[in-house]
Short mmCIF file of C-alpha atoms in Angstrom, two decimals:
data_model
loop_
_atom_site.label_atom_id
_atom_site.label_comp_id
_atom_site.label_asym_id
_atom_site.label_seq_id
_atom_site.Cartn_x
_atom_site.Cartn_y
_atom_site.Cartn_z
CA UNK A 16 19.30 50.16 -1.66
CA UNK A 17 20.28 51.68 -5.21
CA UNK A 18 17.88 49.33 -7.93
CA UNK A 19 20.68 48.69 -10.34
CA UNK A 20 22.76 47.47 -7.00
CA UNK A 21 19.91 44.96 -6.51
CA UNK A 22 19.05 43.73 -9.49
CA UNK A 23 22.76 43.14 -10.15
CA UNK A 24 22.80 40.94 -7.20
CA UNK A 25 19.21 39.37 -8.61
CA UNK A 26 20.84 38.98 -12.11
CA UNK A 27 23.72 36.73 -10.45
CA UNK A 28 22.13 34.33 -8.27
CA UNK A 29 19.16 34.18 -10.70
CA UNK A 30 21.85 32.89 -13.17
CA UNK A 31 19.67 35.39 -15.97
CA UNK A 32 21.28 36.72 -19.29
CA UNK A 33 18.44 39.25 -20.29
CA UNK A 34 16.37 41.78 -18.92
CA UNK A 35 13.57 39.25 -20.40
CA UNK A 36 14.55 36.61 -18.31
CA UNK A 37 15.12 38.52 -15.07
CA UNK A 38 11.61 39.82 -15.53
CA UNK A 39 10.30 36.30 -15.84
CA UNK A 40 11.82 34.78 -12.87
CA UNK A 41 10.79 38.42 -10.52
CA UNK A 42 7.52 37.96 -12.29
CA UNK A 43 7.57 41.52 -13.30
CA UNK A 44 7.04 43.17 -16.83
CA UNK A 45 10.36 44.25 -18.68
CA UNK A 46 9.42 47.53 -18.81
CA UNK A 47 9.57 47.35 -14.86
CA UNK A 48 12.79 46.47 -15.04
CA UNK A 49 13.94 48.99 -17.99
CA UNK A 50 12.12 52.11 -15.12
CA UNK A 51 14.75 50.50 -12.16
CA UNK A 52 17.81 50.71 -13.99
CA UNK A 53 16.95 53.96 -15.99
CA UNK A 54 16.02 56.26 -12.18
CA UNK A 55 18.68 53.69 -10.10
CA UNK A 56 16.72 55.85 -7.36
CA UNK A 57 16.74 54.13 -4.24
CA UNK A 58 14.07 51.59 -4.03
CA UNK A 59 11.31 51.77 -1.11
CA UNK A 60 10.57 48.59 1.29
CA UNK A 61 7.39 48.23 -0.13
CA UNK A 62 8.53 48.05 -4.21
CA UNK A 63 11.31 45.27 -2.52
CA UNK A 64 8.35 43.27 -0.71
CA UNK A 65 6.34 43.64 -3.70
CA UNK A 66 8.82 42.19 -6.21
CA UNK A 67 9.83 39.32 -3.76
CA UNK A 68 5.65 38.58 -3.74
CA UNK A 69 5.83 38.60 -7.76
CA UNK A 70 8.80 36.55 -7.53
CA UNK A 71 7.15 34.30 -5.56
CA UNK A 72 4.52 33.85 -7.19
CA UNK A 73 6.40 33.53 -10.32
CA UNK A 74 8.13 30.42 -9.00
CA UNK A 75 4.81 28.93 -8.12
CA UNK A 76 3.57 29.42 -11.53
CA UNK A 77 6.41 28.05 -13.44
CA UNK A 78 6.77 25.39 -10.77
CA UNK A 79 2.99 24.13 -11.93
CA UNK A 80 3.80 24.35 -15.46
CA UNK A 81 7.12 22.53 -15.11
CA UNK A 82 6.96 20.20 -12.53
CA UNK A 83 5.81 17.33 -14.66
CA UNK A 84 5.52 17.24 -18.53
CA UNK A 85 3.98 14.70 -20.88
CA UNK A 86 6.70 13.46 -23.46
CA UNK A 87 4.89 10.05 -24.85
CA UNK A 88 2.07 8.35 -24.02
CA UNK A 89 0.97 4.58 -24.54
CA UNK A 90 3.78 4.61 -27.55
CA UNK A 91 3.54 0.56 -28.44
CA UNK A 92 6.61 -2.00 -27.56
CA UNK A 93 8.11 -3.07 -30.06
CA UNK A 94 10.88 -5.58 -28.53
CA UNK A 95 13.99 -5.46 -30.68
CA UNK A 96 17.43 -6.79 -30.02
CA UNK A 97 20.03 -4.52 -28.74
CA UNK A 98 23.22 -3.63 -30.97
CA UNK A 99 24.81 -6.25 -29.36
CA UNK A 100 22.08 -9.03 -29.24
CA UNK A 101 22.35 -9.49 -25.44
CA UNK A 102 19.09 -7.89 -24.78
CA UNK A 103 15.68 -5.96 -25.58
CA UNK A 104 15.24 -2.55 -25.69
CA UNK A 105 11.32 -0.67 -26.21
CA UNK A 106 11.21 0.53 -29.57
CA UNK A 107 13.69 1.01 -32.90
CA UNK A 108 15.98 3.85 -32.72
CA UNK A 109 18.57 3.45 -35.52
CA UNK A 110 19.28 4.84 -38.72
CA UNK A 111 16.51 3.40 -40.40
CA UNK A 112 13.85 4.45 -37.63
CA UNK A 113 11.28 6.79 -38.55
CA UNK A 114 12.15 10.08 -37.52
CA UNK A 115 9.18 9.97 -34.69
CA UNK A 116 11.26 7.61 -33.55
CA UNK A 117 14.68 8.97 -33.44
CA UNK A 118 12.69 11.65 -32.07
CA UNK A 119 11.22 10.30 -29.20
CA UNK A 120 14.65 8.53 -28.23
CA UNK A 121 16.30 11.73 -27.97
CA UNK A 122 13.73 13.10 -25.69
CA UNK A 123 14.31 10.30 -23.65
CA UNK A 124 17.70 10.34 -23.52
CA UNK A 125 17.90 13.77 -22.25
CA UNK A 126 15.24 13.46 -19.40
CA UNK A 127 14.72 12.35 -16.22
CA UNK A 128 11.35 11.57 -14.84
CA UNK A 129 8.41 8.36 -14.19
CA UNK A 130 7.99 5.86 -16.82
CA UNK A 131 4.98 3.27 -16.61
CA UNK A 132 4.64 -0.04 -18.47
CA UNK A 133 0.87 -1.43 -19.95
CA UNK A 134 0.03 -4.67 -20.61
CA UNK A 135 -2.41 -5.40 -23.91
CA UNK A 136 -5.69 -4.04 -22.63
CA UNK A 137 -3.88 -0.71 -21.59
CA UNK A 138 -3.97 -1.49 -18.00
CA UNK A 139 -0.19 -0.30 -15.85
CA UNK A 140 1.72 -2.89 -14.96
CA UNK A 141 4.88 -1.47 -13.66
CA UNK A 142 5.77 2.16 -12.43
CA UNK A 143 9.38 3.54 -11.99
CA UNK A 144 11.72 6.42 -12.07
CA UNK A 145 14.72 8.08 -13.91
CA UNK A 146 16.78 10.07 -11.53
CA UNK A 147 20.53 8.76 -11.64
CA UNK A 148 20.60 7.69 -15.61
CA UNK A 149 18.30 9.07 -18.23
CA UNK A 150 14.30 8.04 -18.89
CA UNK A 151 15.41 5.90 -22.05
CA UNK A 152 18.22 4.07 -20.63
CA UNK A 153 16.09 3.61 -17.23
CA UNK A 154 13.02 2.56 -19.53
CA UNK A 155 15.05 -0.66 -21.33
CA UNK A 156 16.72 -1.78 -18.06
CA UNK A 157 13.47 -2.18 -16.52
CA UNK A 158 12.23 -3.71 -19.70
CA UNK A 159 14.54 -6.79 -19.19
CA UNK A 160 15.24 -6.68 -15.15
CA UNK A 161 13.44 -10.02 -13.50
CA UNK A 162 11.57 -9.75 -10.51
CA UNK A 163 10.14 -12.36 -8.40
CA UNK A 164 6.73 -11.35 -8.54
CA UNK A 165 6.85 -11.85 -12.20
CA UNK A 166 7.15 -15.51 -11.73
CA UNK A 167 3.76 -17.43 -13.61
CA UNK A 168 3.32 -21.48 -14.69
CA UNK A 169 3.89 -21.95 -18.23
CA UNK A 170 4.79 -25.31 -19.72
CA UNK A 171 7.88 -25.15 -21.72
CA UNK A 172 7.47 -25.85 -25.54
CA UNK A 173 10.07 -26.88 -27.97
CA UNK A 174 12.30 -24.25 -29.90
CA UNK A 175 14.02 -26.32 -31.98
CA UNK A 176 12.44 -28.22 -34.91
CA UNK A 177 11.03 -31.25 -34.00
CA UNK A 178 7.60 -33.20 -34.51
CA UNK A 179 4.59 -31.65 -32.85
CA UNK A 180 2.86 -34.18 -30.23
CA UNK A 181 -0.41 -33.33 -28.78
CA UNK A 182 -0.82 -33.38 -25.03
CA UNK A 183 -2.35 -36.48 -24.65
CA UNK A 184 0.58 -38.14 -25.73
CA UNK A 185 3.20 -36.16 -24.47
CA UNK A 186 1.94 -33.84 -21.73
CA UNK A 187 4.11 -30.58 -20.93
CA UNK A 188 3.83 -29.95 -17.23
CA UNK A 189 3.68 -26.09 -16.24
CA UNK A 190 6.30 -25.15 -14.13
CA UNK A 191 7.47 -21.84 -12.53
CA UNK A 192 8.40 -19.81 -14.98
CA UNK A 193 10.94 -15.98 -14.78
CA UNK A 194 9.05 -13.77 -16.64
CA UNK A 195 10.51 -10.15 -17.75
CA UNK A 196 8.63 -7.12 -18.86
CA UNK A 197 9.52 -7.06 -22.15
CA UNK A 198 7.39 -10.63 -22.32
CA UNK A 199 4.71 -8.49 -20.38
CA UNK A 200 4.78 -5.10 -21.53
CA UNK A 201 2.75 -3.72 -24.56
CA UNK A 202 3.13 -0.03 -24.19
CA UNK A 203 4.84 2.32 -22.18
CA UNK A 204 4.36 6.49 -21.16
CA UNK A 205 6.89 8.49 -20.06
CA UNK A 206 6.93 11.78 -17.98
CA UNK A 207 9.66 14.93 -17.80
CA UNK A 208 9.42 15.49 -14.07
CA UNK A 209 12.28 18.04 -12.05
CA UNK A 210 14.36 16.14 -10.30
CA UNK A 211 13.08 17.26 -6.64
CA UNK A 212 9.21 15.64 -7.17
CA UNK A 213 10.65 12.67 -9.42
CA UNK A 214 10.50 10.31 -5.68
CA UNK A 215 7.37 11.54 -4.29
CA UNK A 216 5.49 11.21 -7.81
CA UNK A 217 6.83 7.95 -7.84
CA UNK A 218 5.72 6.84 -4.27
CA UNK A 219 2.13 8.63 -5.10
CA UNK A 220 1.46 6.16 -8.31
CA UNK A 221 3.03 3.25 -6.72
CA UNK A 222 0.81 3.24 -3.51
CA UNK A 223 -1.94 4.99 -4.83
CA UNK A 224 -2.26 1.43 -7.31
CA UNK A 225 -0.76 -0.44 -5.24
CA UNK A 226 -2.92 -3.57 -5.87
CA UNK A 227 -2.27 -3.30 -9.25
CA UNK A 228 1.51 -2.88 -10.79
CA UNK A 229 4.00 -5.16 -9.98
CA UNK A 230 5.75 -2.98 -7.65
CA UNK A 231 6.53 -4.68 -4.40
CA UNK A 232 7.83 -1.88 -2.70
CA UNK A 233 5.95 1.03 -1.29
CA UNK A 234 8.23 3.99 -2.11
CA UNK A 235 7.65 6.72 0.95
CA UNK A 236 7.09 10.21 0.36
CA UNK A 237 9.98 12.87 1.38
CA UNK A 238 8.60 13.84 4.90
CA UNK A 239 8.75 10.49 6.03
CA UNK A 240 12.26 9.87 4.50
CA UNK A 241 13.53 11.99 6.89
#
């Protein structure tokens, strides 16, 4: 086979625009690739099983570097209102946001990956995953979804404006009260992850704590999904 005819057909399915790129993904230099299209000699069966060895290997490395990638962690709650007032949403992303902020919720909004909740002493509450919609949109619909689990007693205390009694005179029974995340949560992380290891990472930190987030089920890993 003619090098320029196979590297051609590498360039295409690779999806590459450069020489630099090409070279990355073969894990070869770009002079290597300069030499094959300069001689277009025909290429021996060991420079082929060589370059699909570096390619290989290539994939491996970029696969560890890029599998999963840090893009906050423990960034503090800060519960405010949606635009519309008919919910909660992590932190403060408008106009008037910081630009860390803004920041942050753009990097959300353009990644999928694992998100976990802490309560005040920094310990996780709640794992979960962004793999249909993006990590921030993911991130505030957990923040407000109920669960059963979440259920505690609380006695319920007046919100409007009326005299205070103390409990000996009127006593406040605790009943079962829905409780959400966002009355729960006091900071949150969030991971890039490719979309083919977002489930398994998932089922990993849910069992692998399962005693201690609110996660009631036990997400399986890929082999056994089969």
């Amino acid at each position: 086979m003619k090098a320029k005819e196979l590297l051609g057909a590498l360039r295409k399915r690779l999806g590459t625009q450069s020489q630099t790129e090409l070279a990355a993904a073969l894990g070869v230099t770009v002079q290597t690739i300069i030499n094959w299209n300069r001689g277009n000699s025909q290429l021996k069966a060991t420079s082929v099983a060589n370059a699909i060895l570096k390619s290989r290997d290539a994939a491996i490395e970029s696969a560890q570097y890029e599998t999963i990638q840090p893009l906050v962690e423990f960034y503090r709650i800060s519960k405010i209102p949606t635009s519309r007032g008919a919910g909660w949403q992590v932190f403060d992303s408008g106009k008037s946001s910081s630009l860390y902020a803004r920041g942050l919720k753009f990097a959300l909004d353009n990644s999928h990956g694992i998100y976990i909740f802490y309560d005040t002493r920094g310990k996780a509450l709640y794992v979960g995953k962004a793999k249909e919609q993006s990590l921030w949109k993911e991130i505030n619909s957990a923040f407000v979804r109920p669960r059963e689990v979440q259920k505690i007693l609380l006695p319920e205390h007046p919100s409007r404006n009326q005299e205070f009694k103390p409990g000996y005179e009127k006593l406040r029974q605790p009943k079962s009260t829905q409780l959400e995340l966002c009355n729960l949560a006091a900071y949150f992380s969030a991971y890039q992850v490719v979309d083919g290891m977002i489930d398994d990472l998932e089922a990993l930190m849910v069992r692998g704590f399962a005693n201690d987030v609110l996660n009631t089920k036990m997400e399986t890993f890929a082999h056994s999904r089969k």
